[in-house]
Amino acid sequence: MESQRNISEFILLGLSYDQSTQTFCFVLFLFCYVALLVGNLLILISIRCSRLYNQPMYYFLSHLSSMDICYTSSVTPKLIADLLGGTKTISYGSCMLQLFAMHFFGSIEVFILTAMAFDRYVAICKPLHYMIIMNRTKCDLLLLAAWAGGAVHSFPQLSMAIQLPFCGPNEIDHYFCDIFPLLKIACTDTYIIGALGVANSGIFSLVSFVVLFVSYVFILFTLRNHSAEGRRKALSTCGSHITVVILFFVPTIFIYLRPPTTFPEDKIFALFYTIIAPMFNPLIYTLRNTEMKNTMRKVWCQVLFSKEAHN
């Protein structure tokens, strides 16, 4: 591997060269990251400490919150630190690790979103068989499949990146390491690896989005036979899921489902699926979900009361 490259680190050009813009971005993304951590931890703890953990939808939601934290933490802390510093360098090993972690946790998140869509489909379209189909064993198998799918997606990404020879410029025109920006500075013909990257990430994103879209079409079609209250409740839950799917998949498909090249706008679109969508997940899943809000209020009130009683 060493013979294929004569560089030990990369320089991340980041979002902007302007100092005032960097300061603004530092404050903004620090706030976003703290909000993401607090929001997802609140959801995670609230579900784990309540009876909602026994319900498949919230069981998946707790794992989605965990993946949100892991996924964004593979990119955002480095971005925040770089916005404060001068030269934004990252070692070769850290770059490869960041690329792998982002694709690994991101693809697991995609599979969990798909499992949640399947859960809603069964709950609305086959309510009498819901507890049989979505028992805890099946849920665990779906999560295991999500982790396996994440590995199947991310290891080829890492393998392609490791095989790239770097012998010239080491400036990556992005704020994190990803396969397409790395292809741009590799000193070899990257056509085949670029095509494989599109097939791996682009088609994977598109197929996942189509599967999710079709599942929600089936759900909405089935809702015609439900009562007005049942439709309202189901649409509220599905609306949350659809919002998350759109925020995550639209920019992802734009980035990966095209010829392997880079544009300045890519950084803005990447912000949506690396920071903004994971930050909004807690708000989307709690503000539009009465059961979740009541559970959080009950759990955290009990925590506060127990602390007061202890004091």
mmCIF file of N, CA and C in Angstrom, residues 2 5-11 89-95 166 170:
data_model
loop_
_atom_site.group_PDB
_atom_site.id
_atom_site.type_symbol
_atom_site.label_atom_id
_atom_site.label_comp_id
_atom_site.label_asym_id
_atom_site.label_seq_id
_atom_site.Cartn_x
_atom_site.Cartn_y
_atom_site.Cartn_z
ATOM 1 N N GLU A 2 1.976 1.194 0.726
ATOM 2 C CA GLU A 2 2.864 2.338 0.849
ATOM 3 C C GLU A 2 3.480 2.708 -0.498
ATOM 4 N N ARG A 5 1.547 5.284 -2.814
ATOM 5 C CA ARG A 5 1.347 6.678 -2.431
ATOM 6 C C ARG A 5 2.606 7.230 -1.779
ATOM 7 N N ASN A 6 2.808 8.516 -1.985
ATOM 8 C CA ASN A 6 3.939 9.160 -1.339
ATOM 9 C C ASN A 6 3.494 10.307 -0.452
ATOM 10 N N ILE A 7 2.250 10.231 0.010
ATOM 11 C CA ILE A 7 1.729 11.239 0.940
ATOM 12 C C ILE A 7 1.243 10.540 2.202
ATOM 13 N N SER A 8 1.370 11.239 3.317
ATOM 14 C CA SER A 8 0.942 10.675 4.600
ATOM 15 C C SER A 8 -0.273 11.393 5.172
ATOM 16 N N GLU A 9 -0.662 12.506 4.540
ATOM 17 C CA GLU A 9 -1.822 13.253 5.023
ATOM 18 C C GLU A 9 -2.469 14.020 3.876
ATOM 19 N N PHE A 10 -3.728 14.399 4.098
ATOM 20 C CA PHE A 10 -4.468 15.213 3.142
ATOM 21 C C PHE A 10 -4.789 16.564 3.776
ATOM 22 N N ILE A 11 -5.034 17.550 2.929
ATOM 23 C CA ILE A 11 -5.497 18.861 3.382
ATOM 24 C C ILE A 11 -6.953 19.016 2.948
ATOM 25 N N THR A 89 -5.694 19.582 8.155
ATOM 26 C CA THR A 89 -5.063 18.344 7.707
ATOM 27 C C THR A 89 -5.721 17.129 8.354
ATOM 28 N N ILE A 90 -5.610 15.998 7.652
ATOM 29 C CA ILE A 90 -6.088 14.731 8.169
ATOM 30 C C ILE A 90 -5.136 13.653 7.669
ATOM 31 N N SER A 91 -4.725 12.766 8.552
ATOM 32 C CA SER A 91 -3.776 11.723 8.156
ATOM 33 C C SER A 91 -4.441 10.749 7.189
ATOM 34 N N TYR A 92 -3.607 10.031 6.449
ATOM 35 C CA TYR A 92 -4.121 9.055 5.485
ATOM 36 C C TYR A 92 -4.999 8.015 6.188
ATOM 37 N N GLY A 93 -4.523 7.489 7.316
ATOM 38 C CA GLY A 93 -5.288 6.475 8.043
ATOM 39 C C GLY A 93 -6.608 7.009 8.562
ATOM 40 N N SER A 94 -6.579 8.231 9.103
ATOM 41 C CA SER A 94 -7.810 8.841 9.619
ATOM 42 C C SER A 94 -8.792 9.117 8.490
ATOM 43 N N CYS A 95 -8.266 9.487 7.333
ATOM 44 C CA CYS A 95 -9.112 9.740 6.165
ATOM 45 C C CYS A 95 -9.841 8.463 5.749
ATOM 46 N N PHE A 166 -1.815 7.905 -4.684
ATOM 47 C CA PHE A 166 -1.731 9.361 -4.529
ATOM 48 C C PHE A 166 -0.260 9.760 -4.605
ATOM 49 N N ASN A 170 -2.393 16.893 -2.597
ATOM 50 C CA ASN A 170 -3.087 16.193 -1.513
ATOM 51 C C ASN A 170 -4.206 17.038 -0.924
#
